Tab-separated table of C-alpha atoms in Angstrom:
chain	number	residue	atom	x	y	z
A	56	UNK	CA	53.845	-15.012	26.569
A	57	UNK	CA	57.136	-14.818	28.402
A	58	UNK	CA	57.727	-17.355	31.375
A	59	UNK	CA	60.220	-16.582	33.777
A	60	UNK	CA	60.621	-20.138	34.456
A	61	UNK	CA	59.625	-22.729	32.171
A	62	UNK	CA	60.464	-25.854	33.548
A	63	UNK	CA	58.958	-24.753	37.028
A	64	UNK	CA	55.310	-23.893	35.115
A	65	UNK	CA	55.967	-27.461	32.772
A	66	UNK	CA	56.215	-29.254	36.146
A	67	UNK	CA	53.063	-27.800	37.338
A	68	UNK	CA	51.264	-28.444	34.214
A	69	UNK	CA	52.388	-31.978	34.274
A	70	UNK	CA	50.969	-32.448	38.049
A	71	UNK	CA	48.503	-30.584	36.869
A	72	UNK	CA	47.415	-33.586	34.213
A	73	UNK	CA	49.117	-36.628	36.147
A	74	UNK	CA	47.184	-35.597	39.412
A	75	UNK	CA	44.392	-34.114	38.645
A	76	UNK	CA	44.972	-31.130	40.982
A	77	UNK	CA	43.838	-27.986	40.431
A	78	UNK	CA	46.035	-25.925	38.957
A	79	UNK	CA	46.979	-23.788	41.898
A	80	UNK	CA	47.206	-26.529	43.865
A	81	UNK	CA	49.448	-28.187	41.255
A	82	UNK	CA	51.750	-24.910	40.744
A	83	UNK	CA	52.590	-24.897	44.852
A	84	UNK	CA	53.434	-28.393	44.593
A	85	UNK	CA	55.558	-27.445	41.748
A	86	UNK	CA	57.115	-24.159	43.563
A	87	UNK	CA	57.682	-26.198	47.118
A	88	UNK	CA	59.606	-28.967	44.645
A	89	UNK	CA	61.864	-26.556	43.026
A	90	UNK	CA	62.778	-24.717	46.279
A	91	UNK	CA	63.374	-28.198	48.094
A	92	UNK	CA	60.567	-27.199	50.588
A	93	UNK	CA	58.930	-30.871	51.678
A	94	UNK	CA	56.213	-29.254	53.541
A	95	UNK	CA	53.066	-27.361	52.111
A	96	UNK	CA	50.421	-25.989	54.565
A	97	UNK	CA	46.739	-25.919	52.975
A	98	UNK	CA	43.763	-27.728	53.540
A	99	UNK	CA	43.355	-29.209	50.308
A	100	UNK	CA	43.365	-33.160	50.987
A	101	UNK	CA	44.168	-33.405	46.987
A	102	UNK	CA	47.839	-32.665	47.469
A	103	UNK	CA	48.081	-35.457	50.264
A	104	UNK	CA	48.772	-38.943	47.504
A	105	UNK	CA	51.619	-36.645	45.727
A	106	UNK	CA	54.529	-38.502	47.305
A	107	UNK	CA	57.167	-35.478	46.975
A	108	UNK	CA	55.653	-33.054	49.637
A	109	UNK	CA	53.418	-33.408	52.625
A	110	UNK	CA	50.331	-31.423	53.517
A	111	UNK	CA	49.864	-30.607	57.005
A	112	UNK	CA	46.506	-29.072	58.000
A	113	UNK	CA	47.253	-24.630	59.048
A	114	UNK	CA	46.294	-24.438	62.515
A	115	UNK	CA	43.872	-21.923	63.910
A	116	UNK	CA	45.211	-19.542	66.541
């Protein structure tokens, strides 16, 4: 298996175990880190206690 970027997927896999998110959820928080994005848009209320980005709820139209 080749990673592109290994400390990006480590990080997810460690939020992945520290905060029992789901992985996907755990691999944004990981990407929105990285890129210095604060914000993530989903309605997954598991993201809300990690203390390095906010979830805001995506609006309907």
């Amino acid at each position: 298996m080749v990673s592109v970027d290994t400390a990006l997927l480590l990080r997810a896999v460690e939020v992945y175990e520290t905060d029992r998110l789901d992985f996907a959820e755990a691999y944004l928080v990981a990407c929105a880190e990285s890129t210095g994005v604060s914000k993530i848009a989903s309605f997954d209320k598991t993201i809300d206690p990690i203390g390095t980005v906010e979830r805001v709820e995506p609006r309907g139209r």
